[in-house]
PDB file of C-alpha atoms in Angstrom:
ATOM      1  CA  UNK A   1      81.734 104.407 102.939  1.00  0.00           C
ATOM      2  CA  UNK A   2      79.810 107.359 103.968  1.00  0.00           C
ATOM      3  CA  UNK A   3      78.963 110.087 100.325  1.00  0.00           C
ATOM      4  CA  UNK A   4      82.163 112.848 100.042  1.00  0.00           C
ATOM      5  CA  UNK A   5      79.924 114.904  97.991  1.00  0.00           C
ATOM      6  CA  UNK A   6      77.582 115.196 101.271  1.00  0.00           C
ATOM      7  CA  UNK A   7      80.640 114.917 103.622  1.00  0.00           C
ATOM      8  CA  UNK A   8      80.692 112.167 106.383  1.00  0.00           C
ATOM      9  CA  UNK A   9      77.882 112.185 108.419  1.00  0.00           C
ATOM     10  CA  UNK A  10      79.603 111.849 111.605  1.00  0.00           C
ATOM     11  CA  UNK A  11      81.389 114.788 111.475  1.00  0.00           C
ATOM     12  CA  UNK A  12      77.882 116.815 111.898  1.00  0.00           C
ATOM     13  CA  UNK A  13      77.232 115.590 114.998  1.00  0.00           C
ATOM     14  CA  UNK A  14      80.534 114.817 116.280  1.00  0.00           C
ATOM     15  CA  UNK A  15      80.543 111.468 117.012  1.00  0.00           C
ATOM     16  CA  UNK A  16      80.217 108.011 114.895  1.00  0.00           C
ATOM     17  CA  UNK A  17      76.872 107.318 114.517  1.00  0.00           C
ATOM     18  CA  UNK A  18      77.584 103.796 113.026  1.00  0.00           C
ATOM     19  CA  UNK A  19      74.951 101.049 114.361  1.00  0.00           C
ATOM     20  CA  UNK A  20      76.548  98.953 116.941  1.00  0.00           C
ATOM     21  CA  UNK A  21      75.573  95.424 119.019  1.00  0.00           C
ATOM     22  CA  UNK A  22      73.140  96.858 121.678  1.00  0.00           C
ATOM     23  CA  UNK A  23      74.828  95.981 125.400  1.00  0.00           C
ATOM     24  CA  UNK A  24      77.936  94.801 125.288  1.00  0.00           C
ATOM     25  CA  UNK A  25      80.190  97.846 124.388  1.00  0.00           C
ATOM     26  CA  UNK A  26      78.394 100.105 126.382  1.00  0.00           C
ATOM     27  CA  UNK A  27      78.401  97.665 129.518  1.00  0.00           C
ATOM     28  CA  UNK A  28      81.578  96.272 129.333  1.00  0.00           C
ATOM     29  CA  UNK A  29      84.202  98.963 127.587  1.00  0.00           C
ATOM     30  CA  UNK A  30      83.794 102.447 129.094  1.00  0.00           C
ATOM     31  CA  UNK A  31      85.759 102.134 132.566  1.00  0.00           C
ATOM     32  CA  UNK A  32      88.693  99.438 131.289  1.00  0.00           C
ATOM     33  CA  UNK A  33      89.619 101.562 128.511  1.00  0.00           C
ATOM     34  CA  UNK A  34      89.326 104.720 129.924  1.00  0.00           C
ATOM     35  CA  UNK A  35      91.536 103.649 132.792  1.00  0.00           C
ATOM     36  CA  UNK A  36      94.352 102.372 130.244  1.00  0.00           C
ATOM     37  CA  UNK A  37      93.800 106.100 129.143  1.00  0.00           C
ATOM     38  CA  UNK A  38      93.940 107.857 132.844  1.00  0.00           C
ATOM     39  CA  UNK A  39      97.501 105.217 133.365  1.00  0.00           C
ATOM     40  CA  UNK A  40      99.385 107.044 130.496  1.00  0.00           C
ATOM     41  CA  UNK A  41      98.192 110.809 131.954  1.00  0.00           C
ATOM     42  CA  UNK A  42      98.790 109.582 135.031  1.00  0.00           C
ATOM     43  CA  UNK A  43     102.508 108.168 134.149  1.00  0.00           C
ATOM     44  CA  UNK A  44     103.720 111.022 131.577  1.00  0.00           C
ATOM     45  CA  UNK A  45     104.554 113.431 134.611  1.00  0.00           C
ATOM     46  CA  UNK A  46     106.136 110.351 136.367  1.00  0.00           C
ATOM     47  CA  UNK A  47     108.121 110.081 133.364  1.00  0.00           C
ATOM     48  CA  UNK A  48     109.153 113.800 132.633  1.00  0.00           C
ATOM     49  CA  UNK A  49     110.732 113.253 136.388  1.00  0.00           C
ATOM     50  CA  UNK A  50     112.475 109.734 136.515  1.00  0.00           C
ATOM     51  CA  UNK A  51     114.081 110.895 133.322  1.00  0.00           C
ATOM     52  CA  UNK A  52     115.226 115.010 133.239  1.00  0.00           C
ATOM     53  CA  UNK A  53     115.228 114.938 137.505  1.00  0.00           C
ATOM     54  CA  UNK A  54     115.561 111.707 139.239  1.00  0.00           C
ATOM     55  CA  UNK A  55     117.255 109.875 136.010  1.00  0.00           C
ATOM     56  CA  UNK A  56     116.183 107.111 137.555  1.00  0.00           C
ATOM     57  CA  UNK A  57     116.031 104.645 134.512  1.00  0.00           C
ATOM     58  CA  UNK A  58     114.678 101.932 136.083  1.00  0.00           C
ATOM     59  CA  UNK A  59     111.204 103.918 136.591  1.00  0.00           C
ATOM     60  CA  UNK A  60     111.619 106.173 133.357  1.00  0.00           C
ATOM     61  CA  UNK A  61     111.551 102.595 131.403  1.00  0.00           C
ATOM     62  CA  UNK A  62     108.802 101.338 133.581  1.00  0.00           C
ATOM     63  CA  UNK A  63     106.896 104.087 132.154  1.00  0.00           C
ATOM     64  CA  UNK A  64     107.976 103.969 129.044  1.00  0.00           C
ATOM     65  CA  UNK A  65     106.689 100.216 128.519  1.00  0.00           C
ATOM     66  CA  UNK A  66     103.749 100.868 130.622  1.00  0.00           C
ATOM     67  CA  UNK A  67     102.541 103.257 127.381  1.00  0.00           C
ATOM     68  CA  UNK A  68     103.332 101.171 125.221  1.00  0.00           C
ATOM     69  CA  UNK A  69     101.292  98.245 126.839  1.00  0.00           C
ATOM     70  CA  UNK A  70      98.662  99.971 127.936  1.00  0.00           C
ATOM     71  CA  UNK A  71      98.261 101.470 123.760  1.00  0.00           C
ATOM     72  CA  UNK A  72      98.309  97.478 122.994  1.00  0.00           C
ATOM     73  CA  UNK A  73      95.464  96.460 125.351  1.00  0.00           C
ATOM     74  CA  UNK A  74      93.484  99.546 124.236  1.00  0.00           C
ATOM     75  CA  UNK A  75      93.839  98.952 120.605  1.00  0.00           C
ATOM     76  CA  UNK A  76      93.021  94.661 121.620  1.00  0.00           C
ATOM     77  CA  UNK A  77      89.614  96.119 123.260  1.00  0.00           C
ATOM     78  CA  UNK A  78      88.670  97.813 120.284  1.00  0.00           C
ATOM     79  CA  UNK A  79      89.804  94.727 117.945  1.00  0.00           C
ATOM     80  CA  UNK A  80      87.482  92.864 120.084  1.00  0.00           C
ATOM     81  CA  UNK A  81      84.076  95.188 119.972  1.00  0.00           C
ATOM     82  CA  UNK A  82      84.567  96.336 123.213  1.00  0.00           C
ATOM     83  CA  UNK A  83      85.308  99.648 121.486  1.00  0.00           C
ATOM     84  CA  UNK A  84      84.664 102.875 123.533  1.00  0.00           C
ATOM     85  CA  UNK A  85      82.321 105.584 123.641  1.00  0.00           C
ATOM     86  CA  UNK A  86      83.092 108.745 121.765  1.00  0.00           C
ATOM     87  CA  UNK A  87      84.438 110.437 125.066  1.00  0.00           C
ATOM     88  CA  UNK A  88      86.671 107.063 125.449  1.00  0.00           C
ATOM     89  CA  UNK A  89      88.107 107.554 121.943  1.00  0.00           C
ATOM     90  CA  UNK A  90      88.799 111.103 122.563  1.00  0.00           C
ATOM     91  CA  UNK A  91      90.556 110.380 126.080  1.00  0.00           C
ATOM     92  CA  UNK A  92      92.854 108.091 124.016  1.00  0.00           C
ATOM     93  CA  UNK A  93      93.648 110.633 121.716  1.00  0.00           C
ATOM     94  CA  UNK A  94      94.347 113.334 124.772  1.00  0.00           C
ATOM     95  CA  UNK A  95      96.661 110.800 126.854  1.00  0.00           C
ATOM     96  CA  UNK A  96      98.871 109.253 123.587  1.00  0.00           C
ATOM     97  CA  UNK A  97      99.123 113.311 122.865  1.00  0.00           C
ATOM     98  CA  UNK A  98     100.587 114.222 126.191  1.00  0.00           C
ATOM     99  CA  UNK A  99     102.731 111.462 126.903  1.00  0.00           C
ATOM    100  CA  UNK A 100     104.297 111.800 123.011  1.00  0.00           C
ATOM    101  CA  UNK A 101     104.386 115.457 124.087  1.00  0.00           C
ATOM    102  CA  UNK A 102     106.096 114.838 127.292  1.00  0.00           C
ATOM    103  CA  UNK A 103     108.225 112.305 125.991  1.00  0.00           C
ATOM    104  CA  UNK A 104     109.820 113.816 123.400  1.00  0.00           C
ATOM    105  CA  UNK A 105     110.290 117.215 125.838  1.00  0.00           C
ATOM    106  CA  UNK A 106     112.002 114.799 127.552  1.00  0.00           C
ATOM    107  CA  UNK A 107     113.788 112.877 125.259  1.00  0.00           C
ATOM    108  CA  UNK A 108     115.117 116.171 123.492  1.00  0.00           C
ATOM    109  CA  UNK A 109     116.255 117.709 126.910  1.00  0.00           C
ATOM    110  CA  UNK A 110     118.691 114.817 127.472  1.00  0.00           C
ATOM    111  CA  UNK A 111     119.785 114.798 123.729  1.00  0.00           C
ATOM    112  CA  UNK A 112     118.521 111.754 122.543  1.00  0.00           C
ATOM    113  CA  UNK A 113     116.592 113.973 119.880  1.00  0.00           C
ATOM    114  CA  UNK A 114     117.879 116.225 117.978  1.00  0.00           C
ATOM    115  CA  UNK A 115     115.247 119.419 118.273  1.00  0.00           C
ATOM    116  CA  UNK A 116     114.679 119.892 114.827  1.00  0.00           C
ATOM    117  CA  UNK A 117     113.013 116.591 114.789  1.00  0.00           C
ATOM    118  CA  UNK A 118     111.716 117.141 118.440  1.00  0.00           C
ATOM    119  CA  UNK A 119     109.840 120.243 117.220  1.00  0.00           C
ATOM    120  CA  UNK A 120     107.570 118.076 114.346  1.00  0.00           C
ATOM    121  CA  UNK A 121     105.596 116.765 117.365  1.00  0.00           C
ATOM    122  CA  UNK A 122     104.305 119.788 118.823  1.00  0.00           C
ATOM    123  CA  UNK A 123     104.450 120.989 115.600  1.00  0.00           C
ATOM    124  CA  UNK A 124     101.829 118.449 114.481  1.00  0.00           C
ATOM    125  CA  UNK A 125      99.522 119.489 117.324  1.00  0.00           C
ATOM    126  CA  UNK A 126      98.990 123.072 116.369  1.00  0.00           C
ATOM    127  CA  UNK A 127      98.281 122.472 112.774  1.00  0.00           C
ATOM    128  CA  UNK A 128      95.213 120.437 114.195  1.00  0.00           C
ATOM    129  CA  UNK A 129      94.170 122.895 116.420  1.00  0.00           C
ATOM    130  CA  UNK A 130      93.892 125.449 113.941  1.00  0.00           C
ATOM    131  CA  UNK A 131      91.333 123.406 111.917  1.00  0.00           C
ATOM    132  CA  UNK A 132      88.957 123.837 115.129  1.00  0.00           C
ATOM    133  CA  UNK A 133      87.760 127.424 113.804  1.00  0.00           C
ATOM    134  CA  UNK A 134      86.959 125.819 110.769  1.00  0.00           C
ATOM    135  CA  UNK A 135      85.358 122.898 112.318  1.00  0.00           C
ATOM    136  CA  UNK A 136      83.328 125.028 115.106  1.00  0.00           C
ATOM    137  CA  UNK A 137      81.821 127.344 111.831  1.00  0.00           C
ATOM    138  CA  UNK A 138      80.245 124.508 110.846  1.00  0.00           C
ATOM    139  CA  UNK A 139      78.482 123.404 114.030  1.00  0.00           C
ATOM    140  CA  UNK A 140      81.140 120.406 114.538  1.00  0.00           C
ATOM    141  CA  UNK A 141      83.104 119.821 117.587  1.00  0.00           C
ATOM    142  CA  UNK A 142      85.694 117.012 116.678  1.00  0.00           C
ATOM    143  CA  UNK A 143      87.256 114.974 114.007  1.00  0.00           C
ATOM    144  CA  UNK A 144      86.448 111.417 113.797  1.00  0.00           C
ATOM    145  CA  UNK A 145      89.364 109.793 115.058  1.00  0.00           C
ATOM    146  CA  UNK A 146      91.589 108.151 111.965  1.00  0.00           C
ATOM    147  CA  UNK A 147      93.683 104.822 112.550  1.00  0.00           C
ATOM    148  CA  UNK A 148      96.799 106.188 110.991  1.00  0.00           C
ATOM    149  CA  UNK A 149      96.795 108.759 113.784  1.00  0.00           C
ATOM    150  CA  UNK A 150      96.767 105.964 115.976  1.00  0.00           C
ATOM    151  CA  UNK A 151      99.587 104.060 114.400  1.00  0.00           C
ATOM    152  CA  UNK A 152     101.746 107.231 114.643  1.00  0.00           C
ATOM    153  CA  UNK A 153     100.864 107.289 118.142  1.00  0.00           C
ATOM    154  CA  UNK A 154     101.785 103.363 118.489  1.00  0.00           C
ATOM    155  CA  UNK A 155     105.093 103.853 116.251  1.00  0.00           C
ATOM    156  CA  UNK A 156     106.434 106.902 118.541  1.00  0.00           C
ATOM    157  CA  UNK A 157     105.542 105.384 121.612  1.00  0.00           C
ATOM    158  CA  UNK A 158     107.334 102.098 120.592  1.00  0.00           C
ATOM    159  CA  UNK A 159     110.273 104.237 119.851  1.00  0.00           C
ATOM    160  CA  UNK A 160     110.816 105.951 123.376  1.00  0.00           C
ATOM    161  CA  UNK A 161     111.795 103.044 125.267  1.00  0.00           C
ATOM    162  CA  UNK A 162     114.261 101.938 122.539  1.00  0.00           C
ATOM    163  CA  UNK A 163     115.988 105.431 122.392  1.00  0.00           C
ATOM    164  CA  UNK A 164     116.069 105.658 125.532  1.00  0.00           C
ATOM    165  CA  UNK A 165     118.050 102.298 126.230  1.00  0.00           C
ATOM    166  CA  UNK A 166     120.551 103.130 123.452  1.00  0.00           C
ATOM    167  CA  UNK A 167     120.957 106.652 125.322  1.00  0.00           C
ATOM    168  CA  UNK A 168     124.314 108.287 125.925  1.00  0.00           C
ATOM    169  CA  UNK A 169     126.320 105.070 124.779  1.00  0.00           C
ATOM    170  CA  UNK A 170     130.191 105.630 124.316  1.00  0.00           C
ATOM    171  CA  UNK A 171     131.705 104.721 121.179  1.00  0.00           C
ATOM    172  CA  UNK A 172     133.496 102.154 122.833  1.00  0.00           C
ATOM    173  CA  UNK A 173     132.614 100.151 125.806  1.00  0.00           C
ATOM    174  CA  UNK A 174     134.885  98.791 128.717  1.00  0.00           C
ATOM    175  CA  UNK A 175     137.441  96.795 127.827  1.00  0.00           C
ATOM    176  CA  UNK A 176     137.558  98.246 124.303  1.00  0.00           C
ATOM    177  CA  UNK A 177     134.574  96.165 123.080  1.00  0.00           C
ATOM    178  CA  UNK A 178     131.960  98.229 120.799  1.00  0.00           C
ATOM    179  CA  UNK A 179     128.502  98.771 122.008  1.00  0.00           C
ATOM    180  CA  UNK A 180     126.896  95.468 122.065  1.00  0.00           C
ATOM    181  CA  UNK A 181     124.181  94.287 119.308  1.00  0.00           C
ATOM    182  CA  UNK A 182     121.200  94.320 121.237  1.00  0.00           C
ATOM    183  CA  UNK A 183     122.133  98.413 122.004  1.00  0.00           C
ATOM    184  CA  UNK A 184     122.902  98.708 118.262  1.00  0.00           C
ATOM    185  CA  UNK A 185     119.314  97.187 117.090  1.00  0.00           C
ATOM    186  CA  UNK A 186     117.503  98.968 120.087  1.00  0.00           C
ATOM    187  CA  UNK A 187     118.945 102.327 118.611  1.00  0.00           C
ATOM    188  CA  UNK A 188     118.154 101.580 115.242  1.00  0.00           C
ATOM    189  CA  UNK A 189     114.806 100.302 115.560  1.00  0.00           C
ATOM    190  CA  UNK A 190     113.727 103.126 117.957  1.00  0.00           C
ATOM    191  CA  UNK A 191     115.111 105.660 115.331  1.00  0.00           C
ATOM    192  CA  UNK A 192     113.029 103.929 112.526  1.00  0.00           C
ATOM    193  CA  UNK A 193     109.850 103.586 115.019  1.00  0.00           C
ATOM    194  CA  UNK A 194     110.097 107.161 116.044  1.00  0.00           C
ATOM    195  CA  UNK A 195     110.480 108.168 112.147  1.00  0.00           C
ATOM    196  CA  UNK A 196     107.285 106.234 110.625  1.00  0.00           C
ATOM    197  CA  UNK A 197     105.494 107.406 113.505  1.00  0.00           C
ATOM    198  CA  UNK A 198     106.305 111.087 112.695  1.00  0.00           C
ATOM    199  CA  UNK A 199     105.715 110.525 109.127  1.00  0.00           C
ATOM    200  CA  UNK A 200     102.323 109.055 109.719  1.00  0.00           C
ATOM    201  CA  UNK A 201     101.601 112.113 112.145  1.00  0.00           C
ATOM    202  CA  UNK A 202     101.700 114.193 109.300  1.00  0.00           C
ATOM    203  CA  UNK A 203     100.325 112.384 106.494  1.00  0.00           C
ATOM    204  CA  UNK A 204      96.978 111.832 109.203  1.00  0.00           C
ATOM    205  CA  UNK A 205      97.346 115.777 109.165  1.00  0.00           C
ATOM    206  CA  UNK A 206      97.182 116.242 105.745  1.00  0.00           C
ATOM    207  CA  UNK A 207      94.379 113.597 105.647  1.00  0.00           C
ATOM    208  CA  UNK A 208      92.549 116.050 108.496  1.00  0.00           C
ATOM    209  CA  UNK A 209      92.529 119.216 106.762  1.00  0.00           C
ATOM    210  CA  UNK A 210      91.165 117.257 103.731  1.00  0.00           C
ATOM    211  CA  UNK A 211      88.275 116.332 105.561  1.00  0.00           C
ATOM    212  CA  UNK A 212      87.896 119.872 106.612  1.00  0.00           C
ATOM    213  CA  UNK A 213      88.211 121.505 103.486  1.00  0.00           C
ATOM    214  CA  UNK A 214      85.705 119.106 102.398  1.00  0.00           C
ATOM    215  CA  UNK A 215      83.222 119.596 105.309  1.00  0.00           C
ATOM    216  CA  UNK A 216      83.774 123.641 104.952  1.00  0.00           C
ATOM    217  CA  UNK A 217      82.573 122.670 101.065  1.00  0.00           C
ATOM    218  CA  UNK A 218      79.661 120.662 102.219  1.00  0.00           C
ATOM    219  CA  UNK A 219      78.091 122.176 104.970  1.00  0.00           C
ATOM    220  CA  UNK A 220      76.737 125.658 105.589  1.00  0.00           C
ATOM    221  CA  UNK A 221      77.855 128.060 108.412  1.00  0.00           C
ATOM    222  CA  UNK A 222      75.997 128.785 110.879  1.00  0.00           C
ATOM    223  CA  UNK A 223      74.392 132.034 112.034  1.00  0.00           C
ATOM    224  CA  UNK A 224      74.779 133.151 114.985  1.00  0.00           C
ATOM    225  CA  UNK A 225      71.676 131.576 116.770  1.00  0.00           C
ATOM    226  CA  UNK A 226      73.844 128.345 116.423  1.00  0.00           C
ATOM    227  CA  UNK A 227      71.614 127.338 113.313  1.00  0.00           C
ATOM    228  CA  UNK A 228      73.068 126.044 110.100  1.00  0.00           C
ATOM    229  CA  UNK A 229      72.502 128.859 107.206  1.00  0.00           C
ATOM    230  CA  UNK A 230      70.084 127.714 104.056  1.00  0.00           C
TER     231      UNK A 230
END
């Protein structure tokens, strides 16, 4: 547990400086987990299309699940020490960001969500880049990446698919039956999914500026040779 009256040492150099097993992260991690990264970039465009263009559901759920699969493995690597590099973890960060983006753009524009909820998300994402003034004063470039970020990433992505299946469902179906169970659990589930995870968006916000405050508290500016100040 790094000193909080001498900040967290990672932060100064922007990345975690923790000790790890020499060889097998290094060897083994960087290109797997970076391409799980590049697939939900690569997929969030393919996404935005199959569902607001093409509505092609077939391939917007492919997508969908692909995310969410993809998150799994990525979180399994790290489980498993074969963690990433600090540009992996960042790439992570970047591709859950724009397909959560994308997907709720998406989501919103076919009214699955309602906007005021919709607008948290992006919401979320400009509170954090407004600490990077802060952060850049003090001669830091990122934020060490916090797991409850992640599990609002997880929770949201989890949700997409199942609001999406429970999408523009009549009241009643044909023959007069009411919308089946498994619709009924995949909307409620995917509303309490996409809830949590925008919960735990902003709590990890609130948990980021407290980190700032305290590294602003901590750690001299710097002039303007790039030098920390006495």
């Amino acid at each position: 547990m790094p000193d909080r009256r001498s900040g967290d040492p990672r932060l100064h150099h922007g990345r975690d400086t923790r000790q790890r097993p020499p060889g097998s992260a290094d060897r083994n991690q960087p290109v797997l987990g970076k391409l799980l990264s590049i697939l939900r970039l690569v997929y969030a465009p393919v996404m935005l299309w199959a569902v607001m263009i093409a509505e092609d559901d077939t391939i917007a759920l492919s997508a969908f699940g692909l995310a969410v699969v993809t998150d799994l493995l990525d979180s399994w690597l790290n489980r498993k020490q074969l963690g990433r590099r600090r540009s992996g973890e960042l790439l992570d960060v970047v591709a859950n960001t724009v397909f959560v983006l994308a997907a709720t753009l998406a989501l919103w524009q076919i009214d699955v969500i309602p906007w005021p909820i919709a607008l948290l998300v992006p919401l979320r994402l400009v509170g954090l880049l407004a600490m990077i003034p802060a952060l850049r004063s003090r001669g830091v470039r990122t934020l060490p990446v916090h797991l409850l970020g992640k599990v609002a990433a997880f929770c949201l992505l989890a949700s997409f698919p199942l609001l999406y299946l429970s999408h523009d469902i009549p009241e009643t179906l044909d023959l007069g039956l009411e919308p089946s169970l498994p619709i009924q659990l995949a909307q409620a589930f995917g509303w309490a999914f996409a809830l949590w995870g925008i919960l735990l968006l902003w709590w990890s916000l609130v948990l980021y500026a407290q980190e700032v405050r305290r590294l602003m508290a901590t750690t001299p500016p710097l002039e303007k040779g790039g030098t920390a100040r006495a």
